[in-house]
PDB file of C-alpha atoms in Angstrom:
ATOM      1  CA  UNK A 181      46.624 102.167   3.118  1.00  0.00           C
ATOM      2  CA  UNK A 182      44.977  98.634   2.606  1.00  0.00           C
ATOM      3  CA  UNK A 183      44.075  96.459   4.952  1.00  0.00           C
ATOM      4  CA  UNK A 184      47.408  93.853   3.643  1.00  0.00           C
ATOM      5  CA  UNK A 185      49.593  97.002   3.878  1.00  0.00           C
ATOM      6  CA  UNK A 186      48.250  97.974   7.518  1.00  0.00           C
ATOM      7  CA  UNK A 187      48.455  94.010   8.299  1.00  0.00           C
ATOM      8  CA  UNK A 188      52.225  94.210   7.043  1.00  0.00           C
ATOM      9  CA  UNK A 189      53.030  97.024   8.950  1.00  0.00           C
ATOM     10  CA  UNK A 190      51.359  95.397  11.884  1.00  0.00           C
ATOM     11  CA  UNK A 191      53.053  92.327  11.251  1.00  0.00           C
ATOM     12  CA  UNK A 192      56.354  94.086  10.675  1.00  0.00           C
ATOM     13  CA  UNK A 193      55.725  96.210  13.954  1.00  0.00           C
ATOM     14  CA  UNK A 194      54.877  92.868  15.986  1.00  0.00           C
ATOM     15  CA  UNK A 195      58.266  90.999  14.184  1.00  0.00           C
ATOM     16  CA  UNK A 196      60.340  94.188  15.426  1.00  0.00           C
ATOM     17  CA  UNK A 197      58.737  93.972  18.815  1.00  0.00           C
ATOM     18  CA  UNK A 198      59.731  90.188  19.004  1.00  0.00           C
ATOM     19  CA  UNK A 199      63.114  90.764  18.157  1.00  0.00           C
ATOM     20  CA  UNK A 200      63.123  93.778  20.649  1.00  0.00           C
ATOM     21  CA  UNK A 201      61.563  91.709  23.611  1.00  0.00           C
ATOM     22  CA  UNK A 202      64.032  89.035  22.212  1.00  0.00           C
ATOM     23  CA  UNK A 203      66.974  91.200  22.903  1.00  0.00           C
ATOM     24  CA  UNK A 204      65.422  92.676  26.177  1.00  0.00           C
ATOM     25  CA  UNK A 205      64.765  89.028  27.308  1.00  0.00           C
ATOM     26  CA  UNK A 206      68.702  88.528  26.534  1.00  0.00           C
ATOM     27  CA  UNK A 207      69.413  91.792  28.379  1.00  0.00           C
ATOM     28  CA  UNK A 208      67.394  90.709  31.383  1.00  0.00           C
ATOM     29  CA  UNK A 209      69.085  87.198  31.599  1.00  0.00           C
ATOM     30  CA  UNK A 210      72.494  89.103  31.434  1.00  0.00           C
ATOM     31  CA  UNK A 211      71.128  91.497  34.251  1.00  0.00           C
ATOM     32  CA  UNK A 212      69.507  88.465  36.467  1.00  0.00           C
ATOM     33  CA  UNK A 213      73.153  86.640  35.734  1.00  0.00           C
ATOM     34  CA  UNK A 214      75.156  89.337  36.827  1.00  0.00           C
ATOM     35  CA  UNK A 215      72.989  90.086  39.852  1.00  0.00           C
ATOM     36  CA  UNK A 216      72.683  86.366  40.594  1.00  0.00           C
ATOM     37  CA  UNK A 217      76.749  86.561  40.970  1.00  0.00           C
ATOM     38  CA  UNK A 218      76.903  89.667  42.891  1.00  0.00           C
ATOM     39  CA  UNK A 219      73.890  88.374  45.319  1.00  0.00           C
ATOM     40  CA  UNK A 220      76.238  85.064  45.488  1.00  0.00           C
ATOM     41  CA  UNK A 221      79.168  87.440  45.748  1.00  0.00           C
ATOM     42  CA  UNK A 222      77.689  89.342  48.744  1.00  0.00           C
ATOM     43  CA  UNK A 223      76.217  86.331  50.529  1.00  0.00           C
ATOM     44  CA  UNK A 224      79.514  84.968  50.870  1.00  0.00           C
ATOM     45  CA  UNK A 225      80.443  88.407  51.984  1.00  0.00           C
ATOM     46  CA  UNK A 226      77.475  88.286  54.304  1.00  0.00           C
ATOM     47  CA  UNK A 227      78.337  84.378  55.551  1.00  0.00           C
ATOM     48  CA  UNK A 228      81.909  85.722  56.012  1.00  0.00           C
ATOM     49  CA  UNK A 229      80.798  88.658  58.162  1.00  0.00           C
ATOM     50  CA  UNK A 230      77.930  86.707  59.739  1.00  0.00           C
ATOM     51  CA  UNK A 231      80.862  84.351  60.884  1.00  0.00           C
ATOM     52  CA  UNK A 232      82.904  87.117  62.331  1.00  0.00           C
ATOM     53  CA  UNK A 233      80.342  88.287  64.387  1.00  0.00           C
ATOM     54  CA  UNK A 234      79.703  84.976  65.776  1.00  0.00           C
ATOM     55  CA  UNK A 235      83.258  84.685  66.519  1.00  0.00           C
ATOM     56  CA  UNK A 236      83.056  88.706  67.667  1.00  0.00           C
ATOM     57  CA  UNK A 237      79.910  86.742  70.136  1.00  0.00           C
ATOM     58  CA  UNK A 238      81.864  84.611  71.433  1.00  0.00           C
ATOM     59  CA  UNK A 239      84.643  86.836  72.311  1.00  0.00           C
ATOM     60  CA  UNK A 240      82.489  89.292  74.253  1.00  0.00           C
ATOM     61  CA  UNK A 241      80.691  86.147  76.143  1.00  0.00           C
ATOM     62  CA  UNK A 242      84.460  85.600  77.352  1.00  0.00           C
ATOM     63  CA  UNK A 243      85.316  88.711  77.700  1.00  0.00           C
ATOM     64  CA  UNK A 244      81.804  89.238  79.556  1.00  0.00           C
ATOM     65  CA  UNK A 245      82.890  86.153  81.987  1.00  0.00           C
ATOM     66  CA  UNK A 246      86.036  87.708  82.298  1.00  0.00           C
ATOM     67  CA  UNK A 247      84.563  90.886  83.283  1.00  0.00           C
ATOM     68  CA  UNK A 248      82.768  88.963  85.624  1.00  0.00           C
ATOM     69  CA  UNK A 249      85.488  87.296  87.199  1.00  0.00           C
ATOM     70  CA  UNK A 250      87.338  90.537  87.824  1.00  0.00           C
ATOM     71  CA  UNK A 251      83.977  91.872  89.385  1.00  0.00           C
ATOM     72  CA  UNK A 252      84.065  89.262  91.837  1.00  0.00           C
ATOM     73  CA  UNK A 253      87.461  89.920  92.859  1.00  0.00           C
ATOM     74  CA  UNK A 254      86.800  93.329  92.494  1.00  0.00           C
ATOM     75  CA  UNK A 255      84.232  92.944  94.748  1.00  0.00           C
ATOM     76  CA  UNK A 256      86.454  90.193  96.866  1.00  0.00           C
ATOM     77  CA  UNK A 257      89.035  93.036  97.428  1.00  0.00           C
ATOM     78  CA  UNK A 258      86.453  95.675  98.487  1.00  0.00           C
ATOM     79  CA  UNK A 259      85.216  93.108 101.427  1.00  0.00           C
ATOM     80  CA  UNK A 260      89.250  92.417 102.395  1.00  0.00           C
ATOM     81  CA  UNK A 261      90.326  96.305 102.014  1.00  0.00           C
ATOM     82  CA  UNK A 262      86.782  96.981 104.530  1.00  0.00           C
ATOM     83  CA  UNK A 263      87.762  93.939 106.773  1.00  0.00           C
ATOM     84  CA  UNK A 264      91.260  95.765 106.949  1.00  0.00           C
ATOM     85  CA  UNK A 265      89.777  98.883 107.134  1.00  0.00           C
ATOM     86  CA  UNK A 266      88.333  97.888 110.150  1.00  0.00           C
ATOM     87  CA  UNK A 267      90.998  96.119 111.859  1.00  0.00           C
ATOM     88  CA  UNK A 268      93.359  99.251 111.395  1.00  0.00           C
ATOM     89  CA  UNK A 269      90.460 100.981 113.073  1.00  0.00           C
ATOM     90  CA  UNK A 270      90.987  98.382 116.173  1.00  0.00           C
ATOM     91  CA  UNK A 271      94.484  98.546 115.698  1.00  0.00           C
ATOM     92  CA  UNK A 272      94.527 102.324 116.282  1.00  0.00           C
ATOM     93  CA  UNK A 273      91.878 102.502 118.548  1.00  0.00           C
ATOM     94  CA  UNK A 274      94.689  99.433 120.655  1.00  0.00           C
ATOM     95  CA  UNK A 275      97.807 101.776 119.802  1.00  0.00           C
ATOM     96  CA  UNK A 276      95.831 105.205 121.291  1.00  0.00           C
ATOM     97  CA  UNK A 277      94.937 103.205 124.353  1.00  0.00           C
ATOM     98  CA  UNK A 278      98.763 101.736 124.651  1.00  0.00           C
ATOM     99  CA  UNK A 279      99.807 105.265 123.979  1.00  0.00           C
ATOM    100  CA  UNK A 280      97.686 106.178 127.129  1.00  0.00           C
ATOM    101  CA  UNK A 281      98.943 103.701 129.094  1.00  0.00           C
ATOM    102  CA  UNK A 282     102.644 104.091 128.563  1.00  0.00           C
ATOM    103  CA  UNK A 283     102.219 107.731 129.312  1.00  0.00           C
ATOM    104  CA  UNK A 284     100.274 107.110 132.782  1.00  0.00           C
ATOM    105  CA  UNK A 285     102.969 104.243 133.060  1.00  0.00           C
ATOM    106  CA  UNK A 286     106.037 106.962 132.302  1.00  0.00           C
ATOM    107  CA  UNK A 287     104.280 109.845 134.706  1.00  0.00           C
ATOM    108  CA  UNK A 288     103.822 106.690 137.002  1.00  0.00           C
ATOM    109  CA  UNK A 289     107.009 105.456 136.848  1.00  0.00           C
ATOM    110  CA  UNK A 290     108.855 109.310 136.760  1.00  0.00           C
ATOM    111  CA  UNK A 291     106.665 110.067 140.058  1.00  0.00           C
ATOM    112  CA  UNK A 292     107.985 106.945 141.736  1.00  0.00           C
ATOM    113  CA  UNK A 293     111.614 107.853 140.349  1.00  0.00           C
ATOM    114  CA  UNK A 294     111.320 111.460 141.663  1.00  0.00           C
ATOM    115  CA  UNK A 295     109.812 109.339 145.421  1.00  0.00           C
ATOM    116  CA  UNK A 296     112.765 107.280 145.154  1.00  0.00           C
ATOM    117  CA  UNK A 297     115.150 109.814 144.574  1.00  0.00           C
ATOM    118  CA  UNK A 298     113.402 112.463 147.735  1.00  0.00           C
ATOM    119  CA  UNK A 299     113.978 108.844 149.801  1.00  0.00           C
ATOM    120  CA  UNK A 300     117.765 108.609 148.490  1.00  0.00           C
ATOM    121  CA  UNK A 301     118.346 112.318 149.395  1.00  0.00           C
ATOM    122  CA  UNK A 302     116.748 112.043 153.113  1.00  0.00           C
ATOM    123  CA  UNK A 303     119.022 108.679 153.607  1.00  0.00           C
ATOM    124  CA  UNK A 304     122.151 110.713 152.176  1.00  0.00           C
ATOM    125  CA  UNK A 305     121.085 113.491 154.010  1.00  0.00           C
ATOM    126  CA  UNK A 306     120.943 111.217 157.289  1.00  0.00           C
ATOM    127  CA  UNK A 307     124.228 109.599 156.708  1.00  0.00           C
ATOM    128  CA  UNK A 308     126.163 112.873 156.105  1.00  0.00           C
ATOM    129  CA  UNK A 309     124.644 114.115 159.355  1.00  0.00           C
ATOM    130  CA  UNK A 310     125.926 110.946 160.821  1.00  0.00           C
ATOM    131  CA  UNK A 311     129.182 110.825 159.289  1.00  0.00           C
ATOM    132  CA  UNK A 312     129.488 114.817 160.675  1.00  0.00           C
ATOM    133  CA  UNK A 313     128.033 113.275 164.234  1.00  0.00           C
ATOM    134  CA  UNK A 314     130.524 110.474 164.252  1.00  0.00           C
ATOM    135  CA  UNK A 315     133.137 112.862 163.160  1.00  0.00           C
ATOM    136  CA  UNK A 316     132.512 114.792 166.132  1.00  0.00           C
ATOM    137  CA  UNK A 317     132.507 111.895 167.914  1.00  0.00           C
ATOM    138  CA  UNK A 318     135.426 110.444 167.004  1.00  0.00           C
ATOM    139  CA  UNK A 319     137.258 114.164 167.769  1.00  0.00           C
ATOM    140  CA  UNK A 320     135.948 114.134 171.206  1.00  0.00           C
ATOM    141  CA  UNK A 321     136.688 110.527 171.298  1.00  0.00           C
ATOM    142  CA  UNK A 322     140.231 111.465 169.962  1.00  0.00           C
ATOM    143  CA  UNK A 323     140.643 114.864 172.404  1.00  0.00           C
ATOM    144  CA  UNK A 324     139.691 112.685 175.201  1.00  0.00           C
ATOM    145  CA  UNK A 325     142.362 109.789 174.667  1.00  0.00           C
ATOM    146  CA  UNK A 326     144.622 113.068 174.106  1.00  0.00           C
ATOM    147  CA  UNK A 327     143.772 114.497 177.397  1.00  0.00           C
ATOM    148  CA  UNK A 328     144.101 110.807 179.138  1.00  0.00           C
ATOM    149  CA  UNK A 329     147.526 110.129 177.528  1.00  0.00           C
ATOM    150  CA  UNK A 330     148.447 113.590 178.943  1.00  0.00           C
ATOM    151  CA  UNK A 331     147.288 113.160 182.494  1.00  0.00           C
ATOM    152  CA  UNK A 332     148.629 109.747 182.202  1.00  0.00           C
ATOM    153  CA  UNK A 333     151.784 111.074 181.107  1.00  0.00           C
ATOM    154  CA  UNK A 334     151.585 113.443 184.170  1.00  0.00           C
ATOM    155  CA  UNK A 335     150.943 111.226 186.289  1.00  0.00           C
ATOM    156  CA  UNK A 336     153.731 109.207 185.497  1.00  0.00           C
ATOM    157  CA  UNK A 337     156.462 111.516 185.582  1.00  0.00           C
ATOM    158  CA  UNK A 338     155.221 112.514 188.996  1.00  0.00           C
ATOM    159  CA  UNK A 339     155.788 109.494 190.267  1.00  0.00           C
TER     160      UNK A 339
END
């Protein structure tokens, strides 16, 4: 092989290589294109999504201040249902100590009934002993004006 022959295989080699980096240089741009378009494609997706989660942000910050709100009520209820807590506490600790008294008051009150009703026997007891004195009474009283209408009438015929 001459030198011209090894320089036209050379050359040939280097044209071939051209058209090769040629094509691969087309190949590339095709690649880079189609990338460029599906990078554009997925940054839009991206943007899109990026946008969603903002809006997703901003929901939980309102749900978070809505969470918040119920916590103070939450926490608004616990105070009222302990301050009621307590005052059904008072309130029963008031109703045992009524209950107390109305029972003292009802053992009070049947002890003065029972009094009052010894005191209404000893009067009735009095007055029937008086009504059975009187009724003696009024038969000796009655025997007597018996006996004095008899000597009376007696006494009158014998004159």
């Amino acid at each position: 092989m001459t030198n011209e022959e090894f320089q036209r295989l050379v050359l040939e080699k280097l044209t071939g290589l051209e058209h090769g980096q040629i094509k691969l240089e087309e190949r590339i741009d095709e690649v880079e294109s189609v990338l460029t378009a599906k990078v554009e494609a997925l940054d839009v997706k991206v943007n899109a999504l990026d946008t969603k989660v903002e809006a997703l942000d901003v929901k939980v910050n309102v749900l978070d201040t809505k969470v918040d709100a119920l916590d103070v009520k939450v926490n608004d209820l616990d105070t009222k249902v302990e301050a009621l807590d307590a005052k059904v506490n008072v309130l029963d600790t008031k109703s045992d100590a009524l209950d107390a008294k109305i029972e003292r008051f009802g053992r009070i009150q049947q002890d003065d009934v029972k009094g009052m009703l010894g005191l209404i026997k000893n009067k009735l007891d009095n007055i029937s002993e008086t009504q059975v004195i009187q009724g003696e009474s009024i038969n000796i009283l009655a025997l007597r004006q018996l006996q004095t209408e008899s000597e009376l009438a007696a006494l009158k015929k014998a004159l």
